[in-house]
Amino acid sequence: NVGDDATDSDADETTGQSPVVILASGENNPTIDAGFYETASLGDFVFEDVDGDGIQDAGEPGVPNVTVNLKDENGNVIASTTTAGDGSYSFDNLVPGDYSVQFVLPGGFEYTDLNEGGDEALDSDA
């Protein structure tokens, strides 16, 4: 219920129910609507960059048990997870918005080069 009655969502975010609408005889109220959004997810893989080139090469292993923090647009940690045995992680059922991801460096490791190569799917983003 934010904004103009003709264009805002009238459904309660928890129950999906609109407020009570009282209609008199012959009255028409064309402003009761509901807006939905599809949840989002983000995640990928934490890898050991064996050759230190900043690119995830074939055969470079994932790093398990790395703490990964999800931050909101103000830099506040809103969720945390740890990488799986293969180095993968995921944050699911997210409200559309602006996020950043923080990778907590495990002992004995250093961050590799950022954004090397031309493939976003294979370079290091931290």
PDB file of C-alpha atoms in Angstrom:
ATOM      1  CA  ASN A   1       0.000   0.000   0.000  1.00  0.00           C
ATOM      2  CA  VAL A   2       2.590   2.519  -1.077  1.00  0.00           C
ATOM      3  CA  GLY A   3       1.799   5.184  -3.636  1.00  0.00           C
ATOM      4  CA  ASP A   4      -1.322   5.672  -5.713  1.00  0.00           C
ATOM      5  CA  ASP A   5      -4.316   3.417  -4.931  1.00  0.00           C
ATOM      6  CA  ALA A   6      -4.736   2.697  -8.631  1.00  0.00           C
ATOM      7  CA  THR A   7      -1.185   1.397  -9.077  1.00  0.00           C
ATOM      8  CA  ASP A   8       0.132   0.094  -5.747  1.00  0.00           C
ATOM      9  CA  SER A   9      -0.163  -3.457  -4.462  1.00  0.00           C
ATOM     10  CA  ASP A  10      -3.050  -3.931  -2.048  1.00  0.00           C
ATOM     11  CA  ALA A  11      -2.022  -7.417  -0.925  1.00  0.00           C
ATOM     12  CA  ASP A  12      -0.536  -7.833   2.550  1.00  0.00           C
ATOM     13  CA  GLU A  13       3.058  -9.134   2.202  1.00  0.00           C
ATOM     14  CA  THR A  14       2.409 -11.932   4.696  1.00  0.00           C
ATOM     15  CA  THR A  15      -1.178 -13.037   4.085  1.00  0.00           C
ATOM     16  CA  GLY A  16      -1.742 -11.971   0.471  1.00  0.00           C
ATOM     17  CA  GLN A  17      -5.070 -10.488   1.557  1.00  0.00           C
ATOM     18  CA  SER A  18      -6.307  -6.995   0.720  1.00  0.00           C
ATOM     19  CA  PRO A  19      -7.794  -4.668   3.319  1.00  0.00           C
ATOM     20  CA  VAL A  20     -11.581  -4.852   3.739  1.00  0.00           C
ATOM     21  CA  VAL A  21     -13.353  -3.140   0.848  1.00  0.00           C
ATOM     22  CA  ILE A  22     -16.836  -1.750   1.480  1.00  0.00           C
ATOM     23  CA  LEU A  23     -19.016  -1.349  -1.585  1.00  0.00           C
ATOM     24  CA  ALA A  24     -22.438   0.260  -1.746  1.00  0.00           C
ATOM     25  CA  SER A  25     -25.087  -0.905  -4.182  1.00  0.00           C
ATOM     26  CA  GLY A  26     -23.965  -0.203  -7.759  1.00  0.00           C
ATOM     27  CA  GLU A  27     -20.492   0.920  -6.686  1.00  0.00           C
ATOM     28  CA  ASN A  28     -17.353  -0.228  -8.530  1.00  0.00           C
ATOM     29  CA  ASN A  29     -13.799  -0.223  -7.111  1.00  0.00           C
ATOM     30  CA  PRO A  30     -11.211  -1.059  -9.808  1.00  0.00           C
ATOM     31  CA  THR A  31      -8.197  -0.377  -7.551  1.00  0.00           C
ATOM     32  CA  ILE A  32      -7.715  -3.681  -5.669  1.00  0.00           C
ATOM     33  CA  ASP A  33      -4.625  -5.319  -7.132  1.00  0.00           C
ATOM     34  CA  ALA A  34      -1.582  -7.327  -6.111  1.00  0.00           C
ATOM     35  CA  GLY A  35       2.050  -7.030  -7.139  1.00  0.00           C
ATOM     36  CA  PHE A  36       4.490  -9.932  -7.088  1.00  0.00           C
ATOM     37  CA  TYR A  37       8.226 -10.197  -7.644  1.00  0.00           C
ATOM     38  CA  GLU A  38      10.348 -13.220  -8.427  1.00  0.00           C
ATOM     39  CA  THR A  39      13.057 -13.879  -5.855  1.00  0.00           C
ATOM     40  CA  ALA A  40      16.670 -13.705  -6.942  1.00  0.00           C
ATOM     41  CA  SER A  41      19.835 -15.617  -6.081  1.00  0.00           C
ATOM     42  CA  LEU A  42      23.560 -15.140  -6.389  1.00  0.00           C
ATOM     43  CA  GLY A  43      26.571 -17.310  -5.822  1.00  0.00           C
ATOM     44  CA  ASP A  44      29.362 -19.166  -7.545  1.00  0.00           C
ATOM     45  CA  PHE A  45      32.627 -20.712  -6.491  1.00  0.00           C
ATOM     46  CA  VAL A  46      35.699 -19.989  -4.347  1.00  0.00           C
ATOM     47  CA  PHE A  47      38.757 -21.502  -6.014  1.00  0.00           C
ATOM     48  CA  GLU A  48      42.430 -21.981  -5.241  1.00  0.00           C
ATOM     49  CA  ASP A  49      44.269 -20.046  -7.930  1.00  0.00           C
ATOM     50  CA  VAL A  50      47.209 -22.445  -8.114  1.00  0.00           C
ATOM     51  CA  ASP A  51      49.104 -20.454 -10.759  1.00  0.00           C
ATOM     52  CA  GLY A  52      48.151 -17.028  -9.318  1.00  0.00           C
ATOM     53  CA  ASP A  53      46.854 -15.565 -12.584  1.00  0.00           C
ATOM     54  CA  GLY A  54      43.457 -14.460 -11.219  1.00  0.00           C
ATOM     55  CA  ILE A  55      41.611 -16.874 -13.516  1.00  0.00           C
ATOM     56  CA  GLN A  56      39.895 -20.115 -12.564  1.00  0.00           C
ATOM     57  CA  ASP A  57      41.692 -22.609 -14.796  1.00  0.00           C
ATOM     58  CA  ALA A  58      40.637 -26.195 -15.452  1.00  0.00           C
ATOM     59  CA  GLY A  59      41.668 -28.394 -12.565  1.00  0.00           C
ATOM     60  CA  GLU A  60      42.011 -25.623  -9.982  1.00  0.00           C
ATOM     61  CA  PRO A  61      40.191 -26.908  -6.904  1.00  0.00           C
ATOM     62  CA  GLY A  62      37.424 -25.281  -4.922  1.00  0.00           C
ATOM     63  CA  VAL A  63      38.155 -24.142  -1.374  1.00  0.00           C
ATOM     64  CA  PRO A  64      35.741 -25.600   1.201  1.00  0.00           C
ATOM     65  CA  ASN A  65      34.580 -23.982   4.449  1.00  0.00           C
ATOM     66  CA  VAL A  66      35.246 -20.370   3.431  1.00  0.00           C
ATOM     67  CA  THR A  67      32.940 -17.867   5.134  1.00  0.00           C
ATOM     68  CA  VAL A  68      31.009 -15.799   2.591  1.00  0.00           C
ATOM     69  CA  ASN A  69      29.002 -12.762   3.732  1.00  0.00           C
ATOM     70  CA  LEU A  70      26.176 -11.129   1.811  1.00  0.00           C
ATOM     71  CA  LYS A  71      25.969  -7.372   2.364  1.00  0.00           C
ATOM     72  CA  ASP A  72      23.189  -4.924   1.607  1.00  0.00           C
ATOM     73  CA  GLU A  73      23.694  -1.653  -0.266  1.00  0.00           C
ATOM     74  CA  ASN A  74      24.856   0.016   2.980  1.00  0.00           C
ATOM     75  CA  GLY A  75      27.545  -2.597   3.650  1.00  0.00           C
ATOM     76  CA  ASN A  76      25.652  -4.365   6.442  1.00  0.00           C
ATOM     77  CA  VAL A  77      26.031  -8.160   6.604  1.00  0.00           C
ATOM     78  CA  ILE A  78      22.542  -9.596   6.087  1.00  0.00           C
ATOM     79  CA  ALA A  79      23.411 -13.278   5.553  1.00  0.00           C
ATOM     80  CA  SER A  80      26.396 -15.601   5.843  1.00  0.00           C
ATOM     81  CA  THR A  81      27.213 -19.040   4.528  1.00  0.00           C
ATOM     82  CA  THR A  82      30.248 -21.267   4.091  1.00  0.00           C
ATOM     83  CA  THR A  83      31.445 -22.829   0.884  1.00  0.00           C
ATOM     84  CA  ALA A  84      30.616 -26.468   0.247  1.00  0.00           C
ATOM     85  CA  GLY A  85      33.236 -29.177  -0.211  1.00  0.00           C
ATOM     86  CA  ASP A  86      33.628 -28.222  -3.873  1.00  0.00           C
ATOM     87  CA  GLY A  87      33.970 -24.486  -3.099  1.00  0.00           C
ATOM     88  CA  SER A  88      30.457 -23.548  -4.209  1.00  0.00           C
ATOM     89  CA  TYR A  89      28.141 -21.188  -2.348  1.00  0.00           C
ATOM     90  CA  SER A  90      24.741 -19.618  -2.965  1.00  0.00           C
ATOM     91  CA  PHE A  91      22.395 -17.063  -1.451  1.00  0.00           C
ATOM     92  CA  ASP A  92      18.821 -17.844  -2.497  1.00  0.00           C
ATOM     93  CA  ASN A  93      15.354 -16.292  -2.178  1.00  0.00           C
ATOM     94  CA  LEU A  94      16.684 -12.736  -2.264  1.00  0.00           C
ATOM     95  CA  VAL A  95      14.523  -9.659  -2.656  1.00  0.00           C
ATOM     96  CA  PRO A  96      15.569  -7.781  -5.806  1.00  0.00           C
ATOM     97  CA  GLY A  97      18.106  -5.138  -4.780  1.00  0.00           C
ATOM     98  CA  ASP A  98      21.756  -4.117  -4.538  1.00  0.00           C
ATOM     99  CA  TYR A  99      24.167  -6.492  -2.822  1.00  0.00           C
ATOM    100  CA  SER A 100      27.888  -7.123  -2.414  1.00  0.00           C
ATOM    101  CA  VAL A 101      29.695 -10.293  -1.383  1.00  0.00           C
ATOM    102  CA  GLN A 102      32.571 -10.505   1.106  1.00  0.00           C
ATOM    103  CA  PHE A 103      34.899 -13.518   1.141  1.00  0.00           C
ATOM    104  CA  VAL A 104      36.681 -14.053   4.474  1.00  0.00           C
ATOM    105  CA  LEU A 105      40.263 -15.042   3.734  1.00  0.00           C
ATOM    106  CA  PRO A 106      41.145 -18.415   5.299  1.00  0.00           C
ATOM    107  CA  GLY A 107      44.486 -18.818   7.054  1.00  0.00           C
ATOM    108  CA  GLY A 108      47.432 -19.485   4.745  1.00  0.00           C
ATOM    109  CA  PHE A 109      45.783 -17.860   1.700  1.00  0.00           C
ATOM    110  CA  GLU A 110      46.007 -14.445   0.020  1.00  0.00           C
ATOM    111  CA  TYR A 111      43.589 -12.876  -2.480  1.00  0.00           C
ATOM    112  CA  THR A 112      44.515 -13.388  -6.126  1.00  0.00           C
ATOM    113  CA  ASP A 113      44.381 -10.717  -8.868  1.00  0.00           C
ATOM    114  CA  LEU A 114      40.974  -9.122  -9.446  1.00  0.00           C
ATOM    115  CA  ASN A 115      39.095  -9.184 -12.778  1.00  0.00           C
ATOM    116  CA  GLU A 116      41.868 -10.752 -14.874  1.00  0.00           C
ATOM    117  CA  GLY A 117      41.128 -12.002 -18.384  1.00  0.00           C
ATOM    118  CA  GLY A 118      37.897 -11.213 -20.172  1.00  0.00           C
ATOM    119  CA  ASP A 119      35.527 -13.840 -18.787  1.00  0.00           C
ATOM    120  CA  GLU A 120      33.411 -12.791 -15.775  1.00  0.00           C
ATOM    121  CA  ALA A 121      32.521 -16.432 -15.171  1.00  0.00           C
ATOM    122  CA  LEU A 122      36.174 -17.406 -14.617  1.00  0.00           C
ATOM    123  CA  ASP A 123      37.935 -14.407 -13.065  1.00  0.00           C
ATOM    124  CA  SER A 124      38.257 -13.536  -9.390  1.00  0.00           C
ATOM    125  CA  ASP A 125      35.783 -10.907  -8.167  1.00  0.00           C
ATOM    126  CA  ALA A 126      37.382 -10.308  -4.760  1.00  0.00           C
TER     127      ALA A 126
END
